[in-house]
Coordinates of C-alpha atoms in Angstrom, one line a residue:
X1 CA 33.5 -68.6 26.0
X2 CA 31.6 -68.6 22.8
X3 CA 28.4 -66.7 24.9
X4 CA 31.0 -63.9 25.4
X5 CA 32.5 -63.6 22.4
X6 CA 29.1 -63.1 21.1
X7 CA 28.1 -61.0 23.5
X8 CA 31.5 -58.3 23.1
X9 CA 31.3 -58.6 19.0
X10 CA 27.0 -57.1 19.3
X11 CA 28.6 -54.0 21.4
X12 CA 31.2 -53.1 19.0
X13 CA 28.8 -53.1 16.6
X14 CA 26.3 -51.4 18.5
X15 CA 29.4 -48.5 19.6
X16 CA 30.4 -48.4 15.7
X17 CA 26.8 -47.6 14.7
X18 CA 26.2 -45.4 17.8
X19 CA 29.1 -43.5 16.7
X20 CA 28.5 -42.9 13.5
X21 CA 25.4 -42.1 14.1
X22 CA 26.5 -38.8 16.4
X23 CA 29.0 -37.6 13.9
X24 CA 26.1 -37.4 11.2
X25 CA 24.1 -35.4 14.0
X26 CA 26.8 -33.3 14.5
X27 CA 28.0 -32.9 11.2
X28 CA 24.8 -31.7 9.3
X29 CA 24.1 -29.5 11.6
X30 CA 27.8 -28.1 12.0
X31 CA 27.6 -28.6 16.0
X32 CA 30.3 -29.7 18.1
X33 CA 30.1 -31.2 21.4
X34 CA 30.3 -28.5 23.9
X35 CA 29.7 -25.7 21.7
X36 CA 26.6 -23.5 20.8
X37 CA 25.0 -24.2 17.7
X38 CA 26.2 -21.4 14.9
X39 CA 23.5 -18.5 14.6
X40 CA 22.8 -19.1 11.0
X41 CA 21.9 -22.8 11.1
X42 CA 19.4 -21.4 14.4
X43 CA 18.0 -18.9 11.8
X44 CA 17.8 -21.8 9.0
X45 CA 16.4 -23.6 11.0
X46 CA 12.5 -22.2 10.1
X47 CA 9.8 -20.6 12.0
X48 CA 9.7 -20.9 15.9
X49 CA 6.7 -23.0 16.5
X50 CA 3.4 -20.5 18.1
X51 CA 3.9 -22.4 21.2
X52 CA 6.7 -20.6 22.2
X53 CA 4.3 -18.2 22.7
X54 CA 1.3 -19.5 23.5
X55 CA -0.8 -17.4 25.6
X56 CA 2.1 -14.3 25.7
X57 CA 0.6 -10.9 24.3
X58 CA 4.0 -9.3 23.4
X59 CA 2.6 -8.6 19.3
X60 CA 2.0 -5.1 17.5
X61 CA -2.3 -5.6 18.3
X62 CA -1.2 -5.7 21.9
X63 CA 1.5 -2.8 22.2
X64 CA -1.1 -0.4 20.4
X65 CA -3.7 -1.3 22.5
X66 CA -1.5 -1.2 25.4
X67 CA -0.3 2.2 24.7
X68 CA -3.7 3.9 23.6
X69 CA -4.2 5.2 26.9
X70 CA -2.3 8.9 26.1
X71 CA -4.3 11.8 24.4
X72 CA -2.9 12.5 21.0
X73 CA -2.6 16.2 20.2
X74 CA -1.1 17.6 16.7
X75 CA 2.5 19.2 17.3
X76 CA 2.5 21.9 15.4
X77 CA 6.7 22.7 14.7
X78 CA 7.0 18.5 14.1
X79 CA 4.2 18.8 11.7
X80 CA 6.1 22.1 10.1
X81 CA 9.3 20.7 9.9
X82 CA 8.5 17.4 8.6
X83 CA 6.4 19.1 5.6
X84 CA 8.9 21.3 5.1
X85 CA 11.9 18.5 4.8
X86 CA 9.1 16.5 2.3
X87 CA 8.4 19.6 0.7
X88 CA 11.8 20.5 -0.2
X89 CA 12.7 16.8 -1.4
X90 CA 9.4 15.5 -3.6
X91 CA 8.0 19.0 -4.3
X92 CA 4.8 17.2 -4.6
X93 CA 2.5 20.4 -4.7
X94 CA 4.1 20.9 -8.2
X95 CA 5.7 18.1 -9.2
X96 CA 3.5 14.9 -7.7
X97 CA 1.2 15.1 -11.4
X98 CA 2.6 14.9 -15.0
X99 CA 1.8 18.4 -16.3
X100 CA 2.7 20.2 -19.6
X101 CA 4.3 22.4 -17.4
X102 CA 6.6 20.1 -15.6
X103 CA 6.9 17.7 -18.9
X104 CA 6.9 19.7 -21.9
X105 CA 6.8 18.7 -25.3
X106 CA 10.2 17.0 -27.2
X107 CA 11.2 15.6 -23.1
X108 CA 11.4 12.2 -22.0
X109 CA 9.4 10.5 -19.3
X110 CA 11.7 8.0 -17.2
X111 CA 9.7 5.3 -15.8
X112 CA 10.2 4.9 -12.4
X113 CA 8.9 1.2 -11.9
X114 CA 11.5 -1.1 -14.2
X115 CA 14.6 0.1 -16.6
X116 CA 13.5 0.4 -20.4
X117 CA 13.8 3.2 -23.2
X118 CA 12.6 6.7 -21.7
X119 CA 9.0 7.6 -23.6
X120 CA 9.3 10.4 -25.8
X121 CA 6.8 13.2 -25.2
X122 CA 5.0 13.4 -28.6
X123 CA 2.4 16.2 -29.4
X124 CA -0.5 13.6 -28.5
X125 CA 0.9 12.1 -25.8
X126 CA 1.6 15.5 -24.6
X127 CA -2.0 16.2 -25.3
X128 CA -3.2 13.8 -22.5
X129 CA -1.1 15.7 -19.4
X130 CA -2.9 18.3 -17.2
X131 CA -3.0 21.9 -19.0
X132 CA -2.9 22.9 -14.8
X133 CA -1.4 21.8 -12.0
X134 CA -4.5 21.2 -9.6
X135 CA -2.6 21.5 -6.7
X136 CA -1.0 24.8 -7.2
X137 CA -2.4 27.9 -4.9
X138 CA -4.3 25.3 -3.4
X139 CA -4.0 23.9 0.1
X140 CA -6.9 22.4 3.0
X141 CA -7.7 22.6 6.5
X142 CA -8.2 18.2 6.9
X143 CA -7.6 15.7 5.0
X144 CA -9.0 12.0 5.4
X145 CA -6.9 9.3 3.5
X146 CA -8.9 6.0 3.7
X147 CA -7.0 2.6 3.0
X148 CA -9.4 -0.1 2.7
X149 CA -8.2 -2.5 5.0
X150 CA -10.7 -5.0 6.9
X151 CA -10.7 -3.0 10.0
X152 CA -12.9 -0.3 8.7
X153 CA -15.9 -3.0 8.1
X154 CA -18.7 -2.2 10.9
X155 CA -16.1 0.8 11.7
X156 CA -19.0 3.6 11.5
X157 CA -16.3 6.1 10.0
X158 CA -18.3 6.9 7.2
X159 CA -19.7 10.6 8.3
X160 CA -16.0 11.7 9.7
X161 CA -14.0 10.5 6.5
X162 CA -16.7 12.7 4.8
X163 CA -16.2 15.7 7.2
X164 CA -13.0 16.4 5.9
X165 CA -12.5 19.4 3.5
X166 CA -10.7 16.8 0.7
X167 CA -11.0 12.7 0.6
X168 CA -8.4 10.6 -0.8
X169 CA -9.0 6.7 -1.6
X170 CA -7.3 4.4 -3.3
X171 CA -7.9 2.0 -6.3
X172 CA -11.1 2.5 -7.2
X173 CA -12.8 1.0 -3.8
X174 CA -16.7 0.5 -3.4
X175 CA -19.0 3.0 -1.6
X176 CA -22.5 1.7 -2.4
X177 CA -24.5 -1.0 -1.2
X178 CA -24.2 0.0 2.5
X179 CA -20.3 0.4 2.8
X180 CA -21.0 4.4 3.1
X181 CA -21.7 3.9 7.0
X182 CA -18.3 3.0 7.6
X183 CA -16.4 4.6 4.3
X184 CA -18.6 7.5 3.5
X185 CA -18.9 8.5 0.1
X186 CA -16.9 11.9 -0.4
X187 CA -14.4 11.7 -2.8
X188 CA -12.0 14.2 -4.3
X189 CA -9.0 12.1 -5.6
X190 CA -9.2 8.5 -5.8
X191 CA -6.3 6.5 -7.6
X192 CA -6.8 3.8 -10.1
X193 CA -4.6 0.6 -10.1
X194 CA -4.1 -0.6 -13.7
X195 CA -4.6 -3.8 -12.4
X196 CA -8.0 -3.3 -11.9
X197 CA -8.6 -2.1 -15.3
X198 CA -7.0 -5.6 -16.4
X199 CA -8.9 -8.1 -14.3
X200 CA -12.4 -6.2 -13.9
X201 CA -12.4 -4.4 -17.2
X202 CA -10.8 -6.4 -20.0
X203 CA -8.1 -3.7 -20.1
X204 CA -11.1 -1.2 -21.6
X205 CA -10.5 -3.2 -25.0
X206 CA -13.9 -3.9 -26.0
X207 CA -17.2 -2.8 -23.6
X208 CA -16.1 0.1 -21.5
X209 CA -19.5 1.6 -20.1
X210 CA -19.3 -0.3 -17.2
X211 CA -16.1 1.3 -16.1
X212 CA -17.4 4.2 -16.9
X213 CA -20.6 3.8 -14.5
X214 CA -18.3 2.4 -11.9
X215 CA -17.0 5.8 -11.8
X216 CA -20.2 8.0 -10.4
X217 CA -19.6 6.9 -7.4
X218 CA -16.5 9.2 -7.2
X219 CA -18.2 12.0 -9.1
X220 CA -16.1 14.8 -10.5
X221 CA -13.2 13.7 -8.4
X222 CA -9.3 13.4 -9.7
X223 CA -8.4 10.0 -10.8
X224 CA -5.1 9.5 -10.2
X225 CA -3.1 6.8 -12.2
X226 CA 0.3 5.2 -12.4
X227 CA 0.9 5.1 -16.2
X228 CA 4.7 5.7 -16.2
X229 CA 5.6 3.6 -13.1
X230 CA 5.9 0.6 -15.9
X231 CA 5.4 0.0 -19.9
X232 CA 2.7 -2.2 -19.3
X233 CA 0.8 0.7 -17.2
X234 CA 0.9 3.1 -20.2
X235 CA -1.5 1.9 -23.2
X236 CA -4.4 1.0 -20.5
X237 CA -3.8 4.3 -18.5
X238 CA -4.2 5.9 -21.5
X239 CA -7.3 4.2 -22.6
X240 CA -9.2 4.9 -19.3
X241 CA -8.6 8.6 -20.3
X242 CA -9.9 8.4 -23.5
X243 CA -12.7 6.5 -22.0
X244 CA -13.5 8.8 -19.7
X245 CA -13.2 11.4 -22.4
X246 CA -15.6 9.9 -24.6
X247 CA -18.5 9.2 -22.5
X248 CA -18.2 12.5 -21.4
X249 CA -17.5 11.5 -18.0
X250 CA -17.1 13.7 -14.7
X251 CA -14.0 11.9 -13.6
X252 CA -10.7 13.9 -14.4
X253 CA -8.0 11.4 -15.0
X254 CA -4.3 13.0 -14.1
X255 CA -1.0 11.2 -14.4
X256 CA 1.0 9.9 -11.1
X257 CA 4.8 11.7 -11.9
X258 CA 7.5 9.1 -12.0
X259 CA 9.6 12.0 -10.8
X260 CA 8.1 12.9 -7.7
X261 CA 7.6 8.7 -7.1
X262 CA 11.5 8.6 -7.3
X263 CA 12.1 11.7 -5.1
X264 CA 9.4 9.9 -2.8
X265 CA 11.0 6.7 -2.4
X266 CA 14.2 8.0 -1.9
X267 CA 13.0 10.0 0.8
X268 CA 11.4 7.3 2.6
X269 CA 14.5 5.2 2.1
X270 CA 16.3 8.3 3.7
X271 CA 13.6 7.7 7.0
X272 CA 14.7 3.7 7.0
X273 CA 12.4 2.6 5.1
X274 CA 13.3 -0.5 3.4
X275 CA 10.7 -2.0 0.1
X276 CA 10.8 -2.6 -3.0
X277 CA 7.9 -0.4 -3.6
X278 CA 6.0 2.2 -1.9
X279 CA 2.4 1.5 -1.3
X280 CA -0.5 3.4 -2.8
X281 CA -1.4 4.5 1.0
X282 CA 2.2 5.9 1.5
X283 CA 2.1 7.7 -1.5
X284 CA -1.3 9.2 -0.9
X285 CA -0.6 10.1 2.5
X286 CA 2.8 11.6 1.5
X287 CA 1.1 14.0 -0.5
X288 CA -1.6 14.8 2.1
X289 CA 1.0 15.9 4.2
X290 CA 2.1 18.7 1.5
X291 CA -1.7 19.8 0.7
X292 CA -3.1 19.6 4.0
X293 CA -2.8 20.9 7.2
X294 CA -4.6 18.0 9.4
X295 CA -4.3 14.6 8.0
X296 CA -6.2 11.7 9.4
X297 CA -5.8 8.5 7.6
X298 CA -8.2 5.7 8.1
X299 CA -8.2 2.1 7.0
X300 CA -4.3 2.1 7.7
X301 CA -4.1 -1.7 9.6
X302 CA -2.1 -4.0 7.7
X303 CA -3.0 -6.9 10.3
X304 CA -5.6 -10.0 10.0
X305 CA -6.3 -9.2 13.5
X306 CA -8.5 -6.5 15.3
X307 CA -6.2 -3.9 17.4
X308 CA -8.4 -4.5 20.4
X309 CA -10.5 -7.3 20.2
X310 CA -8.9 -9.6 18.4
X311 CA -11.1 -11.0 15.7
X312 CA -9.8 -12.0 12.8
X313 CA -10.3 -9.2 9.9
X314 CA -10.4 -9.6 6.3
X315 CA -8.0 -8.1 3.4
X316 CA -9.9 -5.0 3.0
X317 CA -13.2 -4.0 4.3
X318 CA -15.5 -5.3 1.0
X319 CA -13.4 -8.5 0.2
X320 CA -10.9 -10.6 1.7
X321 CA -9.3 -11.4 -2.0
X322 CA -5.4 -11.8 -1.5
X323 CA -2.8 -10.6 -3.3
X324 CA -0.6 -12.1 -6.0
X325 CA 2.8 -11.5 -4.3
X326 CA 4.8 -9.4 -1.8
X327 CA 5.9 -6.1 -3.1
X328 CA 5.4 -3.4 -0.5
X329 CA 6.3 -4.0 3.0
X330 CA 2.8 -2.8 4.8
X331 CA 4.2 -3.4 8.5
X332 CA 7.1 -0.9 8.0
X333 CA 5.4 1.5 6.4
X334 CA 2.7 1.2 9.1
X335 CA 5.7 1.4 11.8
X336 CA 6.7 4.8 10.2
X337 CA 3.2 6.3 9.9
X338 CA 2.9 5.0 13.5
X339 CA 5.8 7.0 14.5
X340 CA 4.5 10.0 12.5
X341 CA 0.9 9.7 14.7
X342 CA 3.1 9.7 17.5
X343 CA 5.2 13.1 17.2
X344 CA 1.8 15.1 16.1
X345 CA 2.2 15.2 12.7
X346 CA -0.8 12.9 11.4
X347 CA -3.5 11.2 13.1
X348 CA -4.3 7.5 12.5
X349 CA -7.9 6.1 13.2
X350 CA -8.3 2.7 14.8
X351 CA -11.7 1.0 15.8
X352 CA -14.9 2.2 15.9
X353 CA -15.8 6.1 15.0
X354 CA -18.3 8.2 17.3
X355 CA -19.8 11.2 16.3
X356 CA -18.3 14.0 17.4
X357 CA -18.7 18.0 16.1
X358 CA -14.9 17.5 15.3
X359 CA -13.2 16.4 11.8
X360 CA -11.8 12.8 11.8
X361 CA -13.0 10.0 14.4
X362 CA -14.0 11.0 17.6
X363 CA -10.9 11.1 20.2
X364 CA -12.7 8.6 22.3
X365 CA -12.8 5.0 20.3
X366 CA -16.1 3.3 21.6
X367 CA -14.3 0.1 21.8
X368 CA -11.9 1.7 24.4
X369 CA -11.8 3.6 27.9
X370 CA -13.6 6.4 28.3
X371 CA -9.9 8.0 28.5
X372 CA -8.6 6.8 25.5
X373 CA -7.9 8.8 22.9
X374 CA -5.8 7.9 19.8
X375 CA -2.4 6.2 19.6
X376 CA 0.5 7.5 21.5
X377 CA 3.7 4.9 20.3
X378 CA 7.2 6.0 21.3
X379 CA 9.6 6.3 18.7
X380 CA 10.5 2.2 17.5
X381 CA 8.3 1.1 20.1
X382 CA 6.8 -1.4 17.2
X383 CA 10.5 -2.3 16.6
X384 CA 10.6 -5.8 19.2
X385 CA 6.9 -6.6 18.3
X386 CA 7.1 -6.5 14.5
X387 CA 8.6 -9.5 13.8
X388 CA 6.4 -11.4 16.2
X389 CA 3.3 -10.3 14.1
X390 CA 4.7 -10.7 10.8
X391 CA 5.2 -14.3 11.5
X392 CA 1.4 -14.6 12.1
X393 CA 0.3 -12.8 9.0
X394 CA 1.6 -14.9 6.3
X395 CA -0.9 -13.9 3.9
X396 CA 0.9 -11.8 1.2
X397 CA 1.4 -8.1 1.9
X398 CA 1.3 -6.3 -1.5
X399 CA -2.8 -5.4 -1.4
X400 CA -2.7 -5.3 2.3
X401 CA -5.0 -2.4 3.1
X402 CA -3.6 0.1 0.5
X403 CA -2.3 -1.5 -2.5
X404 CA 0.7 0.6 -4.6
X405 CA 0.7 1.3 -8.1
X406 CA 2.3 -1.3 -9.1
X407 CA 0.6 -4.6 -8.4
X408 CA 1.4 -7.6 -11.2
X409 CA -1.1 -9.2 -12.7
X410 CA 0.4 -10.9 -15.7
X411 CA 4.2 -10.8 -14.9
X412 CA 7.1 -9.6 -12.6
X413 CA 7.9 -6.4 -13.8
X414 CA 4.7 -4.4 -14.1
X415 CA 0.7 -4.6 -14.6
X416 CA -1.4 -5.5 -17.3
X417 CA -0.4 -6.2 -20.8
X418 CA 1.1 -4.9 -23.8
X419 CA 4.6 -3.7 -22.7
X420 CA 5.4 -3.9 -26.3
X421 CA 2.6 -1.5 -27.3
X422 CA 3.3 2.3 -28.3
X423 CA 0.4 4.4 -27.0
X424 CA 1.7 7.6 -29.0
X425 CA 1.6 5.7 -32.4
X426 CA -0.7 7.8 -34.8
X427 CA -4.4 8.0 -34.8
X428 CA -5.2 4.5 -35.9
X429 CA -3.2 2.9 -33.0
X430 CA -4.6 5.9 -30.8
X431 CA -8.4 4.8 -31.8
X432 CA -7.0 1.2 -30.8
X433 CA -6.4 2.6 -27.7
X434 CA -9.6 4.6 -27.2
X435 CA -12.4 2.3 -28.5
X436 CA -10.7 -0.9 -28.2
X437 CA -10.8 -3.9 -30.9
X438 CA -14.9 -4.1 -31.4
X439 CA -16.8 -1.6 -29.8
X440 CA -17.3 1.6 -31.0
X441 CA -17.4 5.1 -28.8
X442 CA -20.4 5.6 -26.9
X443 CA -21.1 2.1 -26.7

C-alpha cells in the first residue's frame, strides 16, 4: 500500500512539473496548441541557419549568371526618356556643381546631409565656387564610371575604361603600381571623400605635399567634393582647395551641390529606392546619364562573391578594408542599376574584359559562353534573390564598391572634424585653413 502511494505521489509530481513546463514553452513564445506560431515571433526569431539551403543556387550571383545568356543592346527612347525625366528633376548639367552662378553672393547653402544653420555665402567663400559651369554646352559620346569594388582585381578592364571619351572614379582610388591593367588610368572627374583627407592626410592640417602628389595620378581632372553634404565636410573641403591652390596643382577642385543631391535623392526615392544615403556610385552615375550618351559602369558588384565563379572577392579591388557602418544600401541601388542595364539605358560590366575595337568591355565576357553578352535581368527579377544574398554578406555596406559622400569617420552625423569651425572667418582663420597649424605653403 505504501509502494503505491509512493509510486502515484512521484507522477503527480512529475505531471505538475511536466505541466508547467509546457505552459512556459508556450507562453514565451506566444504559441498555443494547435495553432501556428505568430509571424513576428518567426521573424524574431533570427537568421535561418545556411543549411536550409545548403547546396541550392537560388542567390543574386546565380540569377545574373543564369540570365547572361541574352545580348544586351542600348534602347534608344528608354535611354531618352529616362534622361529626360532625370533631366527635368535634378537638372544636373547645371545644377549638379556649386557655381557663382547658381549660388550667388548674400545666398545661403542648405546642407543636404544633417539639419543645422544654412552657411551664409560670404565674398571669400563665394570666391572658392566655379566662375563656370564645366558642364554646360558640353556633352560625350561614352562614359565609363568605375566603382572600385573587388571584382575588378585581375578584371583586365583597364584599356576599355580608358577608351571612353570621359572617366569618372570615385574617392580618390589608386592607379599605379600595376592596378592600370584592370582600372586604367584616364581620369576626368574623380570625387574626394573627406574621409579620406581625415584618415590618410591629417585633415591637410600640417604636411600637405603628399596629398598633393597623390593627386598626379588624376592629372588635370575635376575633383569633385562633398563640402556641404555636412558641417564637418566644409573646413577640410575647403582646405584641399587651397591646397591644391597653393602648390599650384593641376587638379580642379569643384563643389558637389547640396541642391541637386536633394533633387537626386528624392528622385531615386520616387524609383523605390529606399536609403539613408545615396552612394557615391549612384551619384556619379546619375550624372553620367545627363552628360553622356553611352554609359558603362564598371566595378558596380556590391557582393563578396564572384558573379560566375564564385570566389570570394575583396571590398574593393586594392584593399579589402571595411567600412565603419551601414549608410547606403549597395544591393538596392545595384537592383535599380540592374534594372536600368536591363531596359537599354546603361551598360554594366561584369568579369573579365577582352579587347575589342568597341568602347566599354567587350560583349563577350571571357569567363562566359561564347554567346554571352552582357546582363539581360527582367524588371525585379533580383527582387526573391536579394534577401538570400544579403544574409550572406554581413560585412558592412557603406564602402561597398562605391562609397557616398558621406562616410563617418569620427561621429554619426557627418565626416571629419571641426563641425564647430567657420571656414569663411577672415584671413587668419582662412590661412588656418590653407596652411594648417605648422607648416607653411609650399612645404
Amino acid at each position: 500500500m505504501r509502494g503505491l502511494f509512493s509510486f502515484m505521489l512521484t507522477l503527480s509530481i512529475l505531471g505538475t512539473v511536466l505541466t508547467a513546463l509546457v505552459w512556459y514553452f508556450f507562453s514565451k513564445h506566444n504559441v498555443q496548441p494547435g495553432r501556428t506560431p505568430h509571424k513576428s515571433h518567426i521573424m524574431n526569431s533570427g537568421p535561418v541557419p545556411s543549411r536550409t539551403c545548403k547546396g541550392c543556387r537560388d542567390t543574386v550571383t546565380d540569377k545574373v549568371v543564369e540570365l547572361y545568356s541574352h545580348s544586351w543592346r542600348k534602347q534608344e527612347d528608354k535611354f531618352r526618356n529616362f534622361r529626360s525625366l532625370l533631366s527635368n528633376r535634378c537638372h544636373g548639367l547645371t545644377k549638379a556643381m556649386v557655381t557663382q552662378a547658381n549660388t550667388p553672393l548674400g545666398s545661403k547653402v542648405v546642407y543636404d546631409g544633417e539639419k543645422r544653420k544654412p552657411l551664409q555665402v560670404t565674398p571669400e567663400l563665394f570666391s572658392t565656387f566655379a566662375k563656370e559651369n564645366p558642364f554646360v554646352n558640353t556633352t560625350w559620346d561614352t562614359c565609363s564610371v568605375v566603382g572600385n569594388g573587388g571584382i575588378l582585381a585581375n578584371s583586365s578592364c583597364g584599356e576599355k575604361i580608358d577608351s571612353a571619351q570621359f572617366v569618372i572614379r570615385c574617392n580618390l582610388p589608386p592607379l599605379e603600381n600595376g592596378y592600370e591593367r584592370d582600372v586604367g588610368n584616364k581620369t576626368d572627374l574623380v570625387t574626394a571623400n573627406p574621409s579620406i583627407l581625415m584618415e590618410k592626410y591629417g585633415g591637410l592640417q600640417e604636411r600637405r605635399r603628399p596629398f598633393v602628389e597623390s593627386l598626379r595620378s588624376y592629372g588635370d581632372s575635376l575633383m569633385l567634393l562633398p563640402a556641404f553634404s555636412y558641417g564637418h565636410n566644409t573646413p577640410v573641403s575647403l582646405r584641399a582647395l587651397y591646397t591644391i591652390q597653393d602648390f599650384d596643382s593641376p587638379s580642379r577642385p569643384v563643389f558637389l551641390n547640396p541642391e541637386y543631391l536633394q533633387s537626386l535623392a528624392r528622385f531615386w526615392q520616387g524609383q523605390g529606392l529606399r536609403t539613408v544615403r545615396l552612394s557615391t556610385g549612384l551619384i556619379v552615375a546619375s550624372l553620367a546619364l545627363e552628360l553622356c550618351a553611352n554609359v558603362h559602369l564598371y566595378g558596380f558588384w556590391p557582393f563578396n562573391e564572384h558573379p560566375h565563379r564564385h570566389q570570394p572577392l575583396t571590398n574593393h579591388y586594392y584593399d579589402d578594408r571595411q567600412s565603419k557602418k551601414t549608410v547606403h544600401a549597395m544591393p538596392a541601388e545595384f537592383d535599380h542599376l540592374l534594372r536600368l542595364h536591363t531596359q537599354g539605358v546603361l551598360r554594366i560590366h561584369l568579369g573579365e574584359c577582352a579587347p575589342t575595337a568597341s568602347p566599354g568591355c567587350s560583349s563577350k565576357m571571357a569567363w562566359a559562353p561564347a554567346s554571352v553578352s552582357g546582363l539581360s535581368l527582367p524588371v525585379g527579377s533580383l527582387g526573391s534573390a536579394m534577401p538570400t544574398l544579403v544574409q550572406r554578406n554581413t560585412t558592412s555596406q557603406s564602402q561597398k564598391p562605391w562609397a557616398g559622400p558621406d562616410t563617418n569617420v569620427s561621429g554619426p552625423s557627418g565626416l571629419g572634424q571641426g563641425a564647430s569651425e567657420d571656414p569663411t572667418q577672415g584671413s587668419e582663420q582662412r590661412t588656418k585653413h590653407r596652411t594648417g597649424n605648422r607648416r607653411r605653403p609650399g612645404k
